[in-house]
CSV table of C-alpha atoms and ligand atoms in Angstrom, one decimal:
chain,number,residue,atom,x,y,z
A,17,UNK,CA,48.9,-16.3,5.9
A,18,UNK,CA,45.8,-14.4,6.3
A,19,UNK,CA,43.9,-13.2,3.4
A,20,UNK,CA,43.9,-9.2,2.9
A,21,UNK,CA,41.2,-7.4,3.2
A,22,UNK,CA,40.4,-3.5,1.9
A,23,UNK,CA,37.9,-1.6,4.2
A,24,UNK,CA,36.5,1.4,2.3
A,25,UNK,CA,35.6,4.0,5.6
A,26,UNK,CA,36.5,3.9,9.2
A,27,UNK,CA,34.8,1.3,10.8
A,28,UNK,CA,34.2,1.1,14.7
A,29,UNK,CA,37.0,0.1,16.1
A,30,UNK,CA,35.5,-3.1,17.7
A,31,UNK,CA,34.3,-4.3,14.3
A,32,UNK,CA,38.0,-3.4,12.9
A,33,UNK,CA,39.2,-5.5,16.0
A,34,UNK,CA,37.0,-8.2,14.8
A,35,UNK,CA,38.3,-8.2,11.1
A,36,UNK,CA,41.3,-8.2,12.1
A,37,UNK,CA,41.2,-11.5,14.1
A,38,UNK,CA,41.4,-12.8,11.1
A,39,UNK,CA,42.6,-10.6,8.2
A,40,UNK,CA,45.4,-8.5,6.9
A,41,UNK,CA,43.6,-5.1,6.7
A,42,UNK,CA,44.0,-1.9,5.3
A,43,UNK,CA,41.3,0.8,5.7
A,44,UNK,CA,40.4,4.3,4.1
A,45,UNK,CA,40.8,6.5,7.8
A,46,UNK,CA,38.4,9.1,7.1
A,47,UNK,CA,34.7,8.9,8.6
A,48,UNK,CA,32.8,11.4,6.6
A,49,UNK,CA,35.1,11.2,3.4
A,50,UNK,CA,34.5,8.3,0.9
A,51,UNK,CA,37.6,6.9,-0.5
A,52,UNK,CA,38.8,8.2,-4.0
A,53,UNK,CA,38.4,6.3,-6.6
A,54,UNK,CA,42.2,6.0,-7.7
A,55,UNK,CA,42.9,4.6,-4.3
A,56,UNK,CA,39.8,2.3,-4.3
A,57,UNK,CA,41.4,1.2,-7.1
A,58,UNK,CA,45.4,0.7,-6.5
A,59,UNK,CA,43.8,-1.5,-3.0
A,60,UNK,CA,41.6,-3.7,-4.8
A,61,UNK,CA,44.7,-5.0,-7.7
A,62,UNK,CA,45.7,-7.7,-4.7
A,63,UNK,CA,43.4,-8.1,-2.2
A,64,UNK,CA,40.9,-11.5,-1.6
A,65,UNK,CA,38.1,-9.6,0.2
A,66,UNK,CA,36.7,-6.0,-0.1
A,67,UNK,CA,34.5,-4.0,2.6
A,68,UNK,CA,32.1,-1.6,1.4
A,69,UNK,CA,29.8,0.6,1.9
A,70,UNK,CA,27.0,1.6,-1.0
A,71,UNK,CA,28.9,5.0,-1.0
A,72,UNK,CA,31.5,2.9,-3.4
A,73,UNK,CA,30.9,2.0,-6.9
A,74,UNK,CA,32.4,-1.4,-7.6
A,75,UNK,CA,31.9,-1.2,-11.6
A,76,UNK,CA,33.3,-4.1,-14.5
A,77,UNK,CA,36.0,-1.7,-15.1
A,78,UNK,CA,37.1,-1.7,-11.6
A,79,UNK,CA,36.5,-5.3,-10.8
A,80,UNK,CA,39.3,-5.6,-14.3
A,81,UNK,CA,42.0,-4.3,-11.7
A,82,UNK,CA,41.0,-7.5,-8.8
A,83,UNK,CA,43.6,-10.5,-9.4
A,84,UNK,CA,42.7,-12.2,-6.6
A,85,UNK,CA,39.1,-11.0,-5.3
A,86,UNK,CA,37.0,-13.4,-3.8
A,87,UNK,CA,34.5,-10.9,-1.9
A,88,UNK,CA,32.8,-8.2,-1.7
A,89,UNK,CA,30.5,-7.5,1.4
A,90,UNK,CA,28.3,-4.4,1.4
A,91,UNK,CA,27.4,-2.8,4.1
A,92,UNK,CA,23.6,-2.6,3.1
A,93,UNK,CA,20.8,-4.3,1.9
A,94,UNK,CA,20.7,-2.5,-1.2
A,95,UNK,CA,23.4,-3.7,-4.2
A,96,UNK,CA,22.6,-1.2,-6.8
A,97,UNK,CA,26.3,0.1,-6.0
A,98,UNK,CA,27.8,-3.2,-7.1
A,99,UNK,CA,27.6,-4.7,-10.7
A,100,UNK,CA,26.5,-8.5,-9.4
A,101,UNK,CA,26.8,-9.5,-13.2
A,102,UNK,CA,30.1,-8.9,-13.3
A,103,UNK,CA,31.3,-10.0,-9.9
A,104,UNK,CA,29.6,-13.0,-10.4
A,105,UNK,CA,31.3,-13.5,-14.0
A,106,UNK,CA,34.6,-13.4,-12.5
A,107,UNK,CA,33.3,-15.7,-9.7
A,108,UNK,CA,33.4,-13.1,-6.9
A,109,UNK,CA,31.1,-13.7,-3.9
A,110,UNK,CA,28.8,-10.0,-3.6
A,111,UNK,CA,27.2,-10.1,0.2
A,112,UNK,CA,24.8,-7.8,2.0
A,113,UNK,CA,23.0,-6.7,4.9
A,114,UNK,CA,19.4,-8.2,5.2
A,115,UNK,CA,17.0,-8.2,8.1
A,116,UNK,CA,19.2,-6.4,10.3
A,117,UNK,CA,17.9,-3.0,9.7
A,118,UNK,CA,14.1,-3.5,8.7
A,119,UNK,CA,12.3,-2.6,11.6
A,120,UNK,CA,14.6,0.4,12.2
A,121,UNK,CA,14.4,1.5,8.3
A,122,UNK,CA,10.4,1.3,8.6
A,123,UNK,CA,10.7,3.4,11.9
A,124,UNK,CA,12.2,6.3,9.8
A,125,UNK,CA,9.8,5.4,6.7
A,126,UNK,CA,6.6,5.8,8.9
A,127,UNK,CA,8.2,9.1,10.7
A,128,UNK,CA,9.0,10.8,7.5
A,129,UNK,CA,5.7,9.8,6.7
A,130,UNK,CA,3.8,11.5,9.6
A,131,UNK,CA,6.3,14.9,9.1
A,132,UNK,CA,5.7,14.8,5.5
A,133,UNK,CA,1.9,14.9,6.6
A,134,UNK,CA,1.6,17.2,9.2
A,135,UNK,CA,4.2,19.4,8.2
A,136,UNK,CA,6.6,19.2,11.7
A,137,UNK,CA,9.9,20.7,10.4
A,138,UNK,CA,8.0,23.5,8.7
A,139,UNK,CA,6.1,24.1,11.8
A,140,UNK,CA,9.0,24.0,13.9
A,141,UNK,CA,10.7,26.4,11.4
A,142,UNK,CA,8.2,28.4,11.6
A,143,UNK,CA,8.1,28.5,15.8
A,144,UNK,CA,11.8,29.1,15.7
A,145,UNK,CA,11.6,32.2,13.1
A,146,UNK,CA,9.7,33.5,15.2
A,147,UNK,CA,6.1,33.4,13.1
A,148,UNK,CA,3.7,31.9,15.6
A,149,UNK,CA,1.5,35.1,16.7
A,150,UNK,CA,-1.8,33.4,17.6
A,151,UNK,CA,-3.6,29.6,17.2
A,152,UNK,CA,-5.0,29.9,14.1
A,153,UNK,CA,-7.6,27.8,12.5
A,154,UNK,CA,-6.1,26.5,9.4
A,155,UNK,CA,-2.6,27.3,10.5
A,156,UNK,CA,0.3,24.5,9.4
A,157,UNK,CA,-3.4,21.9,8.9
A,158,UNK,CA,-2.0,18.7,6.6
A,159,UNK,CA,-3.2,15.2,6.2
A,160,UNK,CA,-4.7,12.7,8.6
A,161,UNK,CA,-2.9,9.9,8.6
A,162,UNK,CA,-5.5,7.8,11.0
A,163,UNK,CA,-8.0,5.9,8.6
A,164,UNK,CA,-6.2,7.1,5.3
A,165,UNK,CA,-5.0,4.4,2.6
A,166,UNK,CA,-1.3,3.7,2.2
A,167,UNK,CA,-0.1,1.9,-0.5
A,168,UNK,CA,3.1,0.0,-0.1
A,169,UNK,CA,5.5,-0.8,-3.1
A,170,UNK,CA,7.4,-3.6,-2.9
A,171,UNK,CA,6.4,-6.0,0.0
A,172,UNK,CA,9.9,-7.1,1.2
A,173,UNK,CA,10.9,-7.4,5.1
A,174,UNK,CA,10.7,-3.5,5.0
A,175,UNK,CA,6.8,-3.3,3.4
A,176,UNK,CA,6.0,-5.9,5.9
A,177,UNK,CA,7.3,-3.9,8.6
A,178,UNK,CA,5.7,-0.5,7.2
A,179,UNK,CA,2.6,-2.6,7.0
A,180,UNK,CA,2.4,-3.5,10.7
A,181,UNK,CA,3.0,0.2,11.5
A,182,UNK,CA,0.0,1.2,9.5
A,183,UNK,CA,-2.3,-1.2,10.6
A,184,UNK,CA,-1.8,0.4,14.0
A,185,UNK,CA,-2.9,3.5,12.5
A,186,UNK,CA,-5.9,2.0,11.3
A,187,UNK,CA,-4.8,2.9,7.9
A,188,UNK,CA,-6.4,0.8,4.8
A,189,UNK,CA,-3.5,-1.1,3.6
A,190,UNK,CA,-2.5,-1.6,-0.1
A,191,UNK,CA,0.3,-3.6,-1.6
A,192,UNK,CA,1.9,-4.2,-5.2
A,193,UNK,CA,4.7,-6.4,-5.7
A,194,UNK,CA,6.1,-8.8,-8.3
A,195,UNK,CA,4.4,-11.5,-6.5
A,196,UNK,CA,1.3,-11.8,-4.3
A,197,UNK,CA,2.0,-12.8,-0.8
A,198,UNK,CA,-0.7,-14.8,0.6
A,199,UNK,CA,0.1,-15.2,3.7
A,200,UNK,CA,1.0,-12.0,4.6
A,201,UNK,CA,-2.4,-10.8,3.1
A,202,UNK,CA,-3.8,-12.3,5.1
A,203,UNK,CA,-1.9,-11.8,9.1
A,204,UNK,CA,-1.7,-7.9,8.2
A,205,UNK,CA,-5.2,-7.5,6.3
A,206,UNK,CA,-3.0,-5.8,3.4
A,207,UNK,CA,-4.7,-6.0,-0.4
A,208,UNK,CA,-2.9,-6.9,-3.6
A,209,UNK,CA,-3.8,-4.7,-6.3
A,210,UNK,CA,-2.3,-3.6,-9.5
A,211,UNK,CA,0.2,-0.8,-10.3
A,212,UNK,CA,-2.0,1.9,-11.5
A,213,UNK,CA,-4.8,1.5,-8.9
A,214,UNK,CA,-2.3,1.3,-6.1
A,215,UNK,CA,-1.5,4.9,-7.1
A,216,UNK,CA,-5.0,6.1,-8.0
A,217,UNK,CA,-6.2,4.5,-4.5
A,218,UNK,CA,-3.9,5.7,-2.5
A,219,UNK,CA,-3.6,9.0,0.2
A,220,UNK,CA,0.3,7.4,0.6
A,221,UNK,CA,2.4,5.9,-2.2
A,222,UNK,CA,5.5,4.2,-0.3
A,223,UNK,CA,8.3,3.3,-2.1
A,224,UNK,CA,10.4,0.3,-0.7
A,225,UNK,CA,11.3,-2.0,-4.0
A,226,UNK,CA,14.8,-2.5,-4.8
A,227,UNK,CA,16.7,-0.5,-7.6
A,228,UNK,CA,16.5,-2.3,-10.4
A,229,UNK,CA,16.7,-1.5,-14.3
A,230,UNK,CA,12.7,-2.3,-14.0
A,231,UNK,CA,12.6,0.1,-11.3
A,232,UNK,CA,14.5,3.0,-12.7
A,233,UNK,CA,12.2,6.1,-12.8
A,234,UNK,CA,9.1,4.2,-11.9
A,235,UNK,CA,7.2,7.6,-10.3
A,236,UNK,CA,7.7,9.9,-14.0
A,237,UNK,CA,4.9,11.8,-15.2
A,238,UNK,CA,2.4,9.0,-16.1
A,239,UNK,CA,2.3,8.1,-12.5
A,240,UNK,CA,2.3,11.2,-10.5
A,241,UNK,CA,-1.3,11.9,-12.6
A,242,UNK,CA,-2.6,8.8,-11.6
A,243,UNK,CA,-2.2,10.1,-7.8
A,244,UNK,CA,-4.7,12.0,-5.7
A,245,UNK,CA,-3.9,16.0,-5.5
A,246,UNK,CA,-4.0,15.5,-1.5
A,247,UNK,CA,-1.7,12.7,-1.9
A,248,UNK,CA,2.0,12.4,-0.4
A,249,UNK,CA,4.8,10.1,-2.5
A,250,UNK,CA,7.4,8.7,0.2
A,251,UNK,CA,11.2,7.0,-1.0
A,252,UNK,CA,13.2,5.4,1.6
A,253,UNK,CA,14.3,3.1,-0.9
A,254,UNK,CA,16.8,4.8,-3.8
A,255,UNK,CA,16.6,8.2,-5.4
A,256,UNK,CA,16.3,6.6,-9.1
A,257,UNK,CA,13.0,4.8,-8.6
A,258,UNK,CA,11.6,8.4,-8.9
A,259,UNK,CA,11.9,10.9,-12.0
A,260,UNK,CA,12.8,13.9,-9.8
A,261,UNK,CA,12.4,16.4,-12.8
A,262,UNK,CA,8.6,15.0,-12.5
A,263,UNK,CA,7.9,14.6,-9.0
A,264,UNK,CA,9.3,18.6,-8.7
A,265,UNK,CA,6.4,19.5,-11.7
A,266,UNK,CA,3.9,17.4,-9.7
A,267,UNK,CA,4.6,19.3,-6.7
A,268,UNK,CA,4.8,22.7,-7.7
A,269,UNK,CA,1.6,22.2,-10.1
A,270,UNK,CA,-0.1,21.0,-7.2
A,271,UNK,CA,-0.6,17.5,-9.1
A,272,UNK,CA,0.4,15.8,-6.0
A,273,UNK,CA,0.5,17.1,-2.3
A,274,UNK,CA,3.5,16.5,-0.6
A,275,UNK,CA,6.7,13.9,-0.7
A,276,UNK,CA,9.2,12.7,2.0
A,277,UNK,CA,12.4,11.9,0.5
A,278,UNK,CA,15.1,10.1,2.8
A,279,UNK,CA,17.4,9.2,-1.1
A,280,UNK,CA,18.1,11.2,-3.8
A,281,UNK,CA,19.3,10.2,-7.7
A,282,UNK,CA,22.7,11.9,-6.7
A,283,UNK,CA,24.1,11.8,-2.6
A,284,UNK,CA,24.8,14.0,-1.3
A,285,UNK,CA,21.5,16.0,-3.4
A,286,UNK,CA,23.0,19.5,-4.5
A,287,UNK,CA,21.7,22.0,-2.0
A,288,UNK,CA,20.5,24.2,-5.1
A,289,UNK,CA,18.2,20.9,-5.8
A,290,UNK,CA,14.2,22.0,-7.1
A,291,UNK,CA,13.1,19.6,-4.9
A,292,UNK,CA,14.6,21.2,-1.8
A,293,UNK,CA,13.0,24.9,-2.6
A,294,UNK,CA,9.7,23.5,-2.1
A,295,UNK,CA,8.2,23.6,1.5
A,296,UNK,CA,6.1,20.1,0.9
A,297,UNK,CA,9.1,18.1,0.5
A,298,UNK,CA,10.9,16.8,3.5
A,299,UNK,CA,14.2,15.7,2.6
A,300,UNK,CA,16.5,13.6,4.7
A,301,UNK,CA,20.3,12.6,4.4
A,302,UNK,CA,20.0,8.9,3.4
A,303,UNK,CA,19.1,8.2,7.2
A,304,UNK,CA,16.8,5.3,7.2
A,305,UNK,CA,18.7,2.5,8.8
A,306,UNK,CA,20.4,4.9,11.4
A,307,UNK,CA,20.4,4.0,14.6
A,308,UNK,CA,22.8,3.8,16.7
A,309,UNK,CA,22.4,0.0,16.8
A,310,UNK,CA,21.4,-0.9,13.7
A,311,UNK,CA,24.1,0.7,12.0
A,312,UNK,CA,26.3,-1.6,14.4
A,313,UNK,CA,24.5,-4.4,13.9
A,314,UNK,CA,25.1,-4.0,10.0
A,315,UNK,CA,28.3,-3.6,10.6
A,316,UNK,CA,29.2,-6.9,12.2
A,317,UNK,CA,26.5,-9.0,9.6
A,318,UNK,CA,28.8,-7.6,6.8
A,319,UNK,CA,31.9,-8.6,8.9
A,320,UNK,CA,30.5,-11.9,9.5
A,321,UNK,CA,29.6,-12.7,5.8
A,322,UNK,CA,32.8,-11.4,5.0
A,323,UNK,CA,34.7,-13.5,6.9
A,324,UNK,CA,32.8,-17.1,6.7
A,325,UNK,CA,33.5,-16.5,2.8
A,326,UNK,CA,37.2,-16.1,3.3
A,327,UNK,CA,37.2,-19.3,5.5
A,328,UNK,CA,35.5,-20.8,2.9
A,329,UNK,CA,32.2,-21.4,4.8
A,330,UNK,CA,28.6,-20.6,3.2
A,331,UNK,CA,27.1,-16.8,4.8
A,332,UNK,CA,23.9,-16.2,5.7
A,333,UNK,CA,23.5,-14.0,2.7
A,334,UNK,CA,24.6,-13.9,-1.0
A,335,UNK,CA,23.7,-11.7,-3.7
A,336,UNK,CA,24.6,-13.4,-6.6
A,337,UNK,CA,22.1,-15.9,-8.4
A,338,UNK,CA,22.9,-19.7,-7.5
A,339,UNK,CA,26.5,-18.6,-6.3
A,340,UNK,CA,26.7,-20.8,-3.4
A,341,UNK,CA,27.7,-24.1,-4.4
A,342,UNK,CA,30.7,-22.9,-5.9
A,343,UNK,CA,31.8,-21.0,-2.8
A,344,UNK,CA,34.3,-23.6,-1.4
A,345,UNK,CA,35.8,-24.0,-5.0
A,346,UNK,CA,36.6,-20.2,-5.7
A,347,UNK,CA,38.0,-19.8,-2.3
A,348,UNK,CA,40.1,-22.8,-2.7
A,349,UNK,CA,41.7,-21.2,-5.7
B,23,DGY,C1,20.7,0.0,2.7
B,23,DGY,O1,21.1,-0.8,3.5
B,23,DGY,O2,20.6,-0.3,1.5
B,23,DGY,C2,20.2,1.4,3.1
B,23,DGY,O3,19.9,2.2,2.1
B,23,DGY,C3,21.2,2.0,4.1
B,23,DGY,O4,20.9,1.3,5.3
């Protein structure tokens, strides 16, 4: 018998094909709806793997309602959607999408960047409303990005990637992260400094750590006043690392210059948002890993893991701390 398998959105249907090789599924249909929660939870009382996207919320109370869940694979890097605790306390395997989307995430990270800086949409909303009378001197001017000084947070696959965009730029490159990273100070020319002078140093703060309870509301108040006036705060990472009451005080006080924002504290952000009144702020739908063949190529990593767990088989990537020598053993069960 195969094992069953809940899919929580419409998947392509060649990755659906692929599942199906060697599941029992059931999907939600709908492409731009996520699935309710009262449905999410009626699937997962007797299934062995679920498929999810970080649209879901796969809570202790939920996980209560699994009998037999062995997986869950995301479809994303991030996990912040997924209480690993208490998957992992009731032995399920919690999987995710690494290395797939990095250079493709720091694409959008370094565009956002350079629109945040020189102001595109707001120039191009101002060509299309019809505004542009004459070349003007100081008309739509913002920030040089050439020779300025980013400073990346969190040096994972993403910062890396970031990094190697900047040093094109001839930007002066600063890093913090939990650990120093030798090597990679050393290929990319990138400096290690701490917290506080990262954001006093910098003409770009970056945001690319993980959401964490360490990282929850990182940029508040304290923060933002360490930061240059001319500076420019960018989050491709999640909407909670920032205080967004702050950063909208910062901005509107003139404390800090600009932010590009590509995640929000709540998804979709309420279209009445502070944040979105304010002309400096580019704001973006949660778009950083979307191309078209990333997002495919995500897909079928989080098939993949999801599958070689079901067979019983180690995948390439597991969430949960010193999980994977019991993987044969749950599965077995
Ligand atoms: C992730 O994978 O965590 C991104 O936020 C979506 O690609």
């Amino acid at each position: 018998m195969k094992p069953k398998v809940y899919i929580t959105r419409k998947l392509p249907s060649e990755v659906v094909y692929e599942i199906e090789q060697h599941c029992d599924i059931n999907m939600w249909e709908e492409e731009d709806v996520p699935v309710p929660q009262e449905v999410l939870e009626e699937n997962i009382k007797d299934i062995d793997g679920l498929y999810c996207l970080l649209t879901e919320t796969i809570d202790d109370s939920l996980l209560q309602k699994a009998t037999k869940l062995k997986v869950i694979s995301n479809m994303a890097v991030g996990f912040n959607n997924i209480d690993v605790e208490a998957a992992t306390k009731r032995g399920i395997a919690v999987l995710n999408t690494p290395g797939v989307l990095t250079e493709t995430t720091a694409d959008l990270t370094f565009a956002l960047l350079m629109a945040t800086a020189r102001r595109l949409f707001e120039a191009e909303f101002f060509l299309r409303d019809g505004n542009w009378k004459t070349w003007s001197p100081m008309l739509l001017t913002g920030q040089d990005i050439h020779g300025a000084t980013i400073g990346i947070v969190g040096l994972g696959r993403i910062g890396e990637a970031v990094a190697r965009r900047a040093k094109g730029f001839g930007m002066k490159i600063l890093y913090h992260n939990r650990s120093r990273k030798p090597d990679v100070e050393r290929e990319l020319d990138v400096e290690y400094v701490e917290f506080d002078d990262l954001l006093r140093k910098s003409d770009y703060v970056v945001l690319l750590t993980p959401y964490t309870h360490e990282t929850k509301n990182l940029i508040s108040s304290r923060e933002l006043a360490l930061m240059k006036k001319t500076s420019i705060l960018i989050n491709t990472s999640r909407g909670g690392i920032v205080n967004e009451a702050a950063l909208y005080d910062s901005l509107q006080s003139g404390v800090i210059w600009g932010a590009g924002l590509d995640v929000f504290e709540e998804e979709p952000v309420s279209l009445d948002h502070p944040l979105l009144q304010l002309p400096q702020v580019v704001a973006l739908p949660h778009i950083g890993s979307a191309s078209i063949q990333t997002r495919l190529k995500m897909a079928r990593l989080a098939t993949d893991n999801l599958v070689q767990l079901l067979k019983g088989k180690k995948p390439e990537y597991i969430v949960n701390p010193n999980f994977s020598e019991n993987i044969t053993e749950s599965v077995k069960e």
